């Protein structure tokens, strides 16, 4: 019964259909694939298994984006405080204790003396004490171990990497071939990075939606243009917490959610939501509070990473997140509501969506039904974070999967050509069967009078009982198909 959506990361090492089915029934709405840890064959296997379980599950694939990593090592290298290390941009050479090679050849152009190089999500810190042109000299700041192909962050510096790697391009083409639903582009710094992905999609006439991952200060600084260029946003708190002072993360998270709601774009909060459950069957109190606070902030979706990709308790993690979400939705305060109308950009669809949501508060409407080709009315309704479900009738299967990231939306596909009356009645019946509605409850219906592409033009409110009353005169606009 939760309204918050759940994205679960799945590894090609553990992606059999029975496993995916259990996660789906537990509350997973979208499967995420991390290309840093999956081969092309593995990606194909995950997609095939997800589609075999249900065509209703959304699929999201990550790109690596403009990131820097260490090269390979024969075995993990241990460092002590004060060790001095030479650092080169030589992606073809392995690293050793005294010489660390990075995947980015021009690292010395973008890093200056005094900068910190943070390895492996900040586990190891080296401060640059000399830049000689071909190499950096750095001093180890804490005891730690460095393995192969670990992340490298340089807080406060712009690393002049291209938006896409060659591997990213191959994976985007694979996503197009497999008709995946979302691409989550990593380390997005500006709208230009989003455009680099969109250009490839446009070239191949693909309707895949782009989710921009905000992981550094540049992404935070340019968030408005990134939101405008993207279908949705992921607040990827892992790298973000390394790139910016960690105490700023909660405020950044809240501001980005606020902006996404006002833009009517889905937003995902990610990283370490239930990190303890990778190894333990129960979460910490802090993790439970973190999930609840993200919902109190009004996020659309939450993401699980290692918890479901490699953890010991993947099913329990999804079940736990779903339970916390359902309770948090009941406990959230109207004081924290965000008004999508306040920005002044109000069109007819948004106005009617607001009227339907207001009817839940003032007229006791218990459910809202809408239909459409694009899903914009459903996303407008989701932006208000109403207390009751929005059932969105989708005229294509992929729209149903796109709406799996929108708060409170239950998307269903209507493939058969049936009358407006039959479609609406079937939707109300479904909500009754799911336990959302009783006979005396009121239901609101948003649709269009002018056929396909005409947009939302009216909202109708009626009692559930009347809709099933044979004597009821049905006044909804006709779509040209008669009841049989």
PDB file of C-alpha atoms in Angstrom, residues 159-377:
ATOM      1  CA  UNK A 159      38.156  17.486 -13.671  1.00  0.00           C
ATOM      2  CA  UNK A 160      38.023  18.146 -17.400  1.00  0.00           C
ATOM      3  CA  UNK A 161      36.729  14.758 -18.499  1.00  0.00           C
ATOM      4  CA  UNK A 162      34.317  14.144 -21.393  1.00  0.00           C
ATOM      5  CA  UNK A 163      30.696  13.499 -20.375  1.00  0.00           C
ATOM      6  CA  UNK A 164      30.776   9.978 -21.833  1.00  0.00           C
ATOM      7  CA  UNK A 165      33.384   7.244 -22.004  1.00  0.00           C
ATOM      8  CA  UNK A 166      33.531   4.779 -24.875  1.00  0.00           C
ATOM      9  CA  UNK A 167      32.105   2.146 -22.545  1.00  0.00           C
ATOM     10  CA  UNK A 168      29.218   4.502 -21.770  1.00  0.00           C
ATOM     11  CA  UNK A 169      28.482   4.859 -25.490  1.00  0.00           C
ATOM     12  CA  UNK A 170      28.437   1.071 -25.919  1.00  0.00           C
ATOM     13  CA  UNK A 171      26.119   0.660 -22.952  1.00  0.00           C
ATOM     14  CA  UNK A 172      23.750   3.364 -24.203  1.00  0.00           C
ATOM     15  CA  UNK A 173      23.535   1.583 -27.567  1.00  0.00           C
ATOM     16  CA  UNK A 174      22.886  -1.671 -25.713  1.00  0.00           C
ATOM     17  CA  UNK A 175      20.146   0.034 -23.680  1.00  0.00           C
ATOM     18  CA  UNK A 176      18.545   1.228 -26.929  1.00  0.00           C
ATOM     19  CA  UNK A 177      18.733  -2.264 -28.416  1.00  0.00           C
ATOM     20  CA  UNK A 178      17.131  -3.816 -25.318  1.00  0.00           C
ATOM     21  CA  UNK A 179      14.534  -1.019 -25.027  1.00  0.00           C
ATOM     22  CA  UNK A 180      15.465  -0.248 -21.423  1.00  0.00           C
ATOM     23  CA  UNK A 181      13.355   2.422 -19.721  1.00  0.00           C
ATOM     24  CA  UNK A 182      15.868   4.733 -17.998  1.00  0.00           C
ATOM     25  CA  UNK A 183      19.529   5.707 -18.262  1.00  0.00           C
ATOM     26  CA  UNK A 184      20.989   7.095 -15.024  1.00  0.00           C
ATOM     27  CA  UNK A 185      23.912   9.226 -16.142  1.00  0.00           C
ATOM     28  CA  UNK A 186      26.641   9.511 -13.510  1.00  0.00           C
ATOM     29  CA  UNK A 187      28.495  12.655 -12.376  1.00  0.00           C
ATOM     30  CA  UNK A 188      26.292  15.059 -14.325  1.00  0.00           C
ATOM     31  CA  UNK A 189      27.861  18.519 -14.081  1.00  0.00           C
ATOM     32  CA  UNK A 190      25.647  20.563 -16.398  1.00  0.00           C
ATOM     33  CA  UNK A 191      22.872  20.337 -18.982  1.00  0.00           C
ATOM     34  CA  UNK A 192      25.590  19.722 -21.605  1.00  0.00           C
ATOM     35  CA  UNK A 193      26.368  16.350 -19.974  1.00  0.00           C
ATOM     36  CA  UNK A 194      22.687  15.388 -20.247  1.00  0.00           C
ATOM     37  CA  UNK A 195      22.633  16.524 -23.873  1.00  0.00           C
ATOM     38  CA  UNK A 196      25.574  14.234 -24.679  1.00  0.00           C
ATOM     39  CA  UNK A 197      23.386  11.264 -23.770  1.00  0.00           C
ATOM     40  CA  UNK A 198      20.237  12.709 -25.338  1.00  0.00           C
ATOM     41  CA  UNK A 199      22.018  13.256 -28.668  1.00  0.00           C
ATOM     42  CA  UNK A 200      22.783   9.533 -28.909  1.00  0.00           C
ATOM     43  CA  UNK A 201      19.194   8.636 -28.016  1.00  0.00           C
ATOM     44  CA  UNK A 202      17.830  11.085 -30.600  1.00  0.00           C
ATOM     45  CA  UNK A 203      20.174   9.777 -33.268  1.00  0.00           C
ATOM     46  CA  UNK A 204      18.704   6.300 -32.764  1.00  0.00           C
ATOM     47  CA  UNK A 205      15.093   7.518 -32.295  1.00  0.00           C
ATOM     48  CA  UNK A 206      14.981   6.181 -28.739  1.00  0.00           C
ATOM     49  CA  UNK A 207      12.499   7.365 -26.100  1.00  0.00           C
ATOM     50  CA  UNK A 208      14.599   6.187 -23.140  1.00  0.00           C
ATOM     51  CA  UNK A 209      14.368   8.688 -20.269  1.00  0.00           C
ATOM     52  CA  UNK A 210      17.468  10.220 -18.659  1.00  0.00           C
ATOM     53  CA  UNK A 211      17.882  10.332 -14.882  1.00  0.00           C
ATOM     54  CA  UNK A 212      20.721  12.682 -13.936  1.00  0.00           C
ATOM     55  CA  UNK A 213      22.827  11.599 -10.961  1.00  0.00           C
ATOM     56  CA  UNK A 214      23.968  14.516  -8.816  1.00  0.00           C
ATOM     57  CA  UNK A 215      27.333  13.528  -7.349  1.00  0.00           C
ATOM     58  CA  UNK A 216      29.515  16.640  -7.141  1.00  0.00           C
ATOM     59  CA  UNK A 217      29.464  20.377  -6.416  1.00  0.00           C
ATOM     60  CA  UNK A 218      29.168  21.303 -10.090  1.00  0.00           C
ATOM     61  CA  UNK A 219      25.982  19.257 -10.346  1.00  0.00           C
ATOM     62  CA  UNK A 220      24.594  20.994  -7.263  1.00  0.00           C
ATOM     63  CA  UNK A 221      25.547  24.435  -8.600  1.00  0.00           C
ATOM     64  CA  UNK A 222      23.883  23.767 -11.984  1.00  0.00           C
ATOM     65  CA  UNK A 223      20.890  21.855 -10.653  1.00  0.00           C
ATOM     66  CA  UNK A 224      18.228  24.058 -12.289  1.00  0.00           C
ATOM     67  CA  UNK A 225      19.475  23.532 -15.842  1.00  0.00           C
ATOM     68  CA  UNK A 226      20.080  19.829 -15.152  1.00  0.00           C
ATOM     69  CA  UNK A 227      16.506  19.335 -13.907  1.00  0.00           C
ATOM     70  CA  UNK A 228      15.157  21.097 -16.980  1.00  0.00           C
ATOM     71  CA  UNK A 229      17.194  18.846 -19.320  1.00  0.00           C
ATOM     72  CA  UNK A 230      16.362  15.564 -17.525  1.00  0.00           C
ATOM     73  CA  UNK A 231      13.359  13.310 -17.008  1.00  0.00           C
ATOM     74  CA  UNK A 232      14.306  12.958 -13.352  1.00  0.00           C
ATOM     75  CA  UNK A 233      17.064  13.334 -10.775  1.00  0.00           C
ATOM     76  CA  UNK A 234      18.946  10.906  -8.543  1.00  0.00           C
ATOM     77  CA  UNK A 235      20.597  12.335  -5.428  1.00  0.00           C
ATOM     78  CA  UNK A 236      23.571   9.960  -5.309  1.00  0.00           C
ATOM     79  CA  UNK A 237      24.833  10.633  -1.810  1.00  0.00           C
ATOM     80  CA  UNK A 238      27.893   8.366  -2.008  1.00  0.00           C
ATOM     81  CA  UNK A 239      30.200  10.401  -4.210  1.00  0.00           C
ATOM     82  CA  UNK A 240      28.307  13.579  -3.323  1.00  0.00           C
ATOM     83  CA  UNK A 241      29.288  13.088   0.317  1.00  0.00           C
ATOM     84  CA  UNK A 242      32.935  12.952  -0.728  1.00  0.00           C
ATOM     85  CA  UNK A 243      32.859  15.834  -3.199  1.00  0.00           C
ATOM     86  CA  UNK A 244      31.106  18.291  -0.854  1.00  0.00           C
ATOM     87  CA  UNK A 245      31.333  18.696   2.939  1.00  0.00           C
ATOM     88  CA  UNK A 246      29.273  15.856   4.356  1.00  0.00           C
ATOM     89  CA  UNK A 247      27.316  18.094   6.726  1.00  0.00           C
ATOM     90  CA  UNK A 248      25.795  19.833   3.681  1.00  0.00           C
ATOM     91  CA  UNK A 249      24.221  16.660   2.260  1.00  0.00           C
ATOM     92  CA  UNK A 250      20.857  16.836   4.110  1.00  0.00           C
ATOM     93  CA  UNK A 251      20.287  20.433   3.022  1.00  0.00           C
ATOM     94  CA  UNK A 252      21.284  19.692  -0.585  1.00  0.00           C
ATOM     95  CA  UNK A 253      18.961  16.674  -0.596  1.00  0.00           C
ATOM     96  CA  UNK A 254      16.036  18.722   0.655  1.00  0.00           C
ATOM     97  CA  UNK A 255      16.582  21.574  -1.812  1.00  0.00           C
ATOM     98  CA  UNK A 256      16.873  19.236  -4.814  1.00  0.00           C
ATOM     99  CA  UNK A 257      13.668  17.408  -3.845  1.00  0.00           C
ATOM    100  CA  UNK A 258      11.899  20.768  -3.552  1.00  0.00           C
ATOM    101  CA  UNK A 259      13.084  21.839  -7.015  1.00  0.00           C
ATOM    102  CA  UNK A 260      12.091  18.520  -8.613  1.00  0.00           C
ATOM    103  CA  UNK A 261       8.590  18.653  -7.165  1.00  0.00           C
ATOM    104  CA  UNK A 262       8.085  22.185  -8.481  1.00  0.00           C
ATOM    105  CA  UNK A 263       9.350  21.033 -11.888  1.00  0.00           C
ATOM    106  CA  UNK A 264       7.034  17.980 -11.762  1.00  0.00           C
ATOM    107  CA  UNK A 265      10.043  15.674 -12.272  1.00  0.00           C
ATOM    108  CA  UNK A 266      10.614  12.416 -10.326  1.00  0.00           C
ATOM    109  CA  UNK A 267      13.438  12.419  -7.764  1.00  0.00           C
ATOM    110  CA  UNK A 268      15.272   9.440  -6.232  1.00  0.00           C
ATOM    111  CA  UNK A 269      17.267   9.447  -2.990  1.00  0.00           C
ATOM    112  CA  UNK A 270      20.093   6.898  -3.153  1.00  0.00           C
ATOM    113  CA  UNK A 271      23.079   5.410  -1.312  1.00  0.00           C
ATOM    114  CA  UNK A 272      23.364   3.654   2.049  1.00  0.00           C
ATOM    115  CA  UNK A 273      19.648   3.769   2.801  1.00  0.00           C
ATOM    116  CA  UNK A 274      19.862   0.361   4.525  1.00  0.00           C
ATOM    117  CA  UNK A 275      23.615  -0.214   4.334  1.00  0.00           C
ATOM    118  CA  UNK A 276      23.677  -2.271   7.547  1.00  0.00           C
ATOM    119  CA  UNK A 277      21.377  -4.835   5.930  1.00  0.00           C
ATOM    120  CA  UNK A 278      24.119  -5.874   3.518  1.00  0.00           C
ATOM    121  CA  UNK A 279      25.386  -8.002   6.410  1.00  0.00           C
ATOM    122  CA  UNK A 280      22.631  -7.852   9.052  1.00  0.00           C
ATOM    123  CA  UNK A 281      18.941  -8.794   9.005  1.00  0.00           C
ATOM    124  CA  UNK A 282      17.862  -5.582  10.769  1.00  0.00           C
ATOM    125  CA  UNK A 283      18.566  -1.912  10.011  1.00  0.00           C
ATOM    126  CA  UNK A 284      19.890   0.649  12.459  1.00  0.00           C
ATOM    127  CA  UNK A 285      17.551   3.225  13.969  1.00  0.00           C
ATOM    128  CA  UNK A 286      19.472   5.900  12.080  1.00  0.00           C
ATOM    129  CA  UNK A 287      18.792   4.179   8.740  1.00  0.00           C
ATOM    130  CA  UNK A 288      15.086   3.898   9.499  1.00  0.00           C
ATOM    131  CA  UNK A 289      15.026   7.606  10.331  1.00  0.00           C
ATOM    132  CA  UNK A 290      16.986   8.442   7.155  1.00  0.00           C
ATOM    133  CA  UNK A 291      14.381   6.686   4.985  1.00  0.00           C
ATOM    134  CA  UNK A 292      11.507   8.329   6.838  1.00  0.00           C
ATOM    135  CA  UNK A 293      13.132  11.765   6.547  1.00  0.00           C
ATOM    136  CA  UNK A 294      13.541  11.355   2.777  1.00  0.00           C
ATOM    137  CA  UNK A 295       9.805  10.682   2.603  1.00  0.00           C
ATOM    138  CA  UNK A 296       9.061  13.588   4.951  1.00  0.00           C
ATOM    139  CA  UNK A 297      11.120  15.698   2.506  1.00  0.00           C
ATOM    140  CA  UNK A 298       8.693  14.323  -0.182  1.00  0.00           C
ATOM    141  CA  UNK A 299      10.971  12.193  -2.380  1.00  0.00           C
ATOM    142  CA  UNK A 300       9.333  10.110  -5.150  1.00  0.00           C
ATOM    143  CA  UNK A 301      11.581   7.086  -4.792  1.00  0.00           C
ATOM    144  CA  UNK A 302      14.274   5.444  -2.693  1.00  0.00           C
ATOM    145  CA  UNK A 303      17.117   3.278  -3.970  1.00  0.00           C
ATOM    146  CA  UNK A 304      18.840   0.193  -2.612  1.00  0.00           C
ATOM    147  CA  UNK A 305      22.375  -0.523  -3.864  1.00  0.00           C
ATOM    148  CA  UNK A 306      24.589  -3.188  -2.268  1.00  0.00           C
ATOM    149  CA  UNK A 307      21.669  -4.200  -0.047  1.00  0.00           C
ATOM    150  CA  UNK A 308      20.012  -6.019  -2.962  1.00  0.00           C
ATOM    151  CA  UNK A 309      22.929  -6.375  -5.415  1.00  0.00           C
ATOM    152  CA  UNK A 310      25.334  -8.256  -3.135  1.00  0.00           C
ATOM    153  CA  UNK A 311      23.896  -8.282   0.382  1.00  0.00           C
ATOM    154  CA  UNK A 312      22.926 -11.259   2.517  1.00  0.00           C
ATOM    155  CA  UNK A 313      19.352 -10.034   3.071  1.00  0.00           C
ATOM    156  CA  UNK A 314      18.072  -8.534  -0.216  1.00  0.00           C
ATOM    157  CA  UNK A 315      14.428  -9.547   0.166  1.00  0.00           C
ATOM    158  CA  UNK A 316      14.328  -8.398   3.777  1.00  0.00           C
ATOM    159  CA  UNK A 317      15.838  -5.046   2.720  1.00  0.00           C
ATOM    160  CA  UNK A 318      13.018  -4.377   0.221  1.00  0.00           C
ATOM    161  CA  UNK A 319      10.375  -5.529   2.707  1.00  0.00           C
ATOM    162  CA  UNK A 320      11.873  -3.323   5.428  1.00  0.00           C
ATOM    163  CA  UNK A 321      12.029  -0.282   3.152  1.00  0.00           C
ATOM    164  CA  UNK A 322       8.415  -0.814   2.072  1.00  0.00           C
ATOM    165  CA  UNK A 323       7.213  -1.035   5.690  1.00  0.00           C
ATOM    166  CA  UNK A 324       9.125   2.090   6.725  1.00  0.00           C
ATOM    167  CA  UNK A 325       7.775   3.968   3.680  1.00  0.00           C
ATOM    168  CA  UNK A 326       4.174   3.018   4.398  1.00  0.00           C
ATOM    169  CA  UNK A 327       4.438   4.210   7.998  1.00  0.00           C
ATOM    170  CA  UNK A 328       6.301   7.405   7.090  1.00  0.00           C
ATOM    171  CA  UNK A 329       3.601   8.288   4.568  1.00  0.00           C
ATOM    172  CA  UNK A 330       1.042   8.083   7.379  1.00  0.00           C
ATOM    173  CA  UNK A 331       3.224  10.123   9.746  1.00  0.00           C
ATOM    174  CA  UNK A 332       4.324  12.922   7.401  1.00  0.00           C
ATOM    175  CA  UNK A 333       3.239  16.412   8.397  1.00  0.00           C
ATOM    176  CA  UNK A 334       1.406  18.852   6.091  1.00  0.00           C
ATOM    177  CA  UNK A 335       3.817  21.492   7.410  1.00  0.00           C
ATOM    178  CA  UNK A 336       6.416  20.051   5.015  1.00  0.00           C
ATOM    179  CA  UNK A 337       4.161  20.047   1.945  1.00  0.00           C
ATOM    180  CA  UNK A 338       5.654  21.598  -1.198  1.00  0.00           C
ATOM    181  CA  UNK A 339       3.317  23.496  -3.523  1.00  0.00           C
ATOM    182  CA  UNK A 340       4.016  22.874  -7.240  1.00  0.00           C
ATOM    183  CA  UNK A 341       1.737  25.838  -8.022  1.00  0.00           C
ATOM    184  CA  UNK A 342       3.824  28.510  -6.326  1.00  0.00           C
ATOM    185  CA  UNK A 343       6.367  28.943  -9.129  1.00  0.00           C
ATOM    186  CA  UNK A 344       3.759  30.691 -11.286  1.00  0.00           C
ATOM    187  CA  UNK A 345       4.072  28.333 -14.289  1.00  0.00           C
ATOM    188  CA  UNK A 346       0.518  26.956 -14.097  1.00  0.00           C
ATOM    189  CA  UNK A 347      -1.064  25.303 -17.126  1.00  0.00           C
ATOM    190  CA  UNK A 348      -4.495  23.735 -17.447  1.00  0.00           C
ATOM    191  CA  UNK A 349      -3.361  20.198 -16.580  1.00  0.00           C
ATOM    192  CA  UNK A 350      -1.675  21.354 -13.382  1.00  0.00           C
ATOM    193  CA  UNK A 351      -4.691  23.451 -12.388  1.00  0.00           C
ATOM    194  CA  UNK A 352      -7.062  20.493 -12.816  1.00  0.00           C
ATOM    195  CA  UNK A 353      -4.637  18.201 -10.975  1.00  0.00           C
ATOM    196  CA  UNK A 354      -4.622  20.673  -8.095  1.00  0.00           C
ATOM    197  CA  UNK A 355      -8.446  20.698  -8.105  1.00  0.00           C
ATOM    198  CA  UNK A 356      -8.533  16.898  -7.852  1.00  0.00           C
ATOM    199  CA  UNK A 357      -6.022  16.863  -4.987  1.00  0.00           C
ATOM    200  CA  UNK A 358      -7.907  19.638  -3.208  1.00  0.00           C
ATOM    201  CA  UNK A 359     -11.068  17.549  -3.541  1.00  0.00           C
ATOM    202  CA  UNK A 360      -9.419  14.798  -1.478  1.00  0.00           C
ATOM    203  CA  UNK A 361      -9.067  17.283   1.378  1.00  0.00           C
ATOM    204  CA  UNK A 362     -12.326  19.217   1.089  1.00  0.00           C
ATOM    205  CA  UNK A 363     -14.748  16.726  -0.462  1.00  0.00           C
ATOM    206  CA  UNK A 364     -13.358  13.464   0.897  1.00  0.00           C
ATOM    207  CA  UNK A 365     -12.343  12.021  -2.491  1.00  0.00           C
ATOM    208  CA  UNK A 366     -10.559   8.686  -1.845  1.00  0.00           C
ATOM    209  CA  UNK A 367      -8.973   8.037  -5.203  1.00  0.00           C
ATOM    210  CA  UNK A 368      -8.058   9.681  -8.503  1.00  0.00           C
ATOM    211  CA  UNK A 369      -8.071   8.136 -11.976  1.00  0.00           C
ATOM    212  CA  UNK A 370      -6.468   9.616 -15.068  1.00  0.00           C
ATOM    213  CA  UNK A 371      -5.493   8.404 -18.522  1.00  0.00           C
ATOM    214  CA  UNK A 372      -3.164   9.624 -21.207  1.00  0.00           C
ATOM    215  CA  UNK A 373      -0.419   9.211 -23.767  1.00  0.00           C
ATOM    216  CA  UNK A 374       2.414  11.073 -22.039  1.00  0.00           C
ATOM    217  CA  UNK A 375       1.804  10.642 -18.299  1.00  0.00           C
ATOM    218  CA  UNK A 376       2.160  14.382 -17.635  1.00  0.00           C
ATOM    219  CA  UNK A 377      -1.152  14.628 -15.773  1.00  0.00           C
TER     220      UNK A 377
END
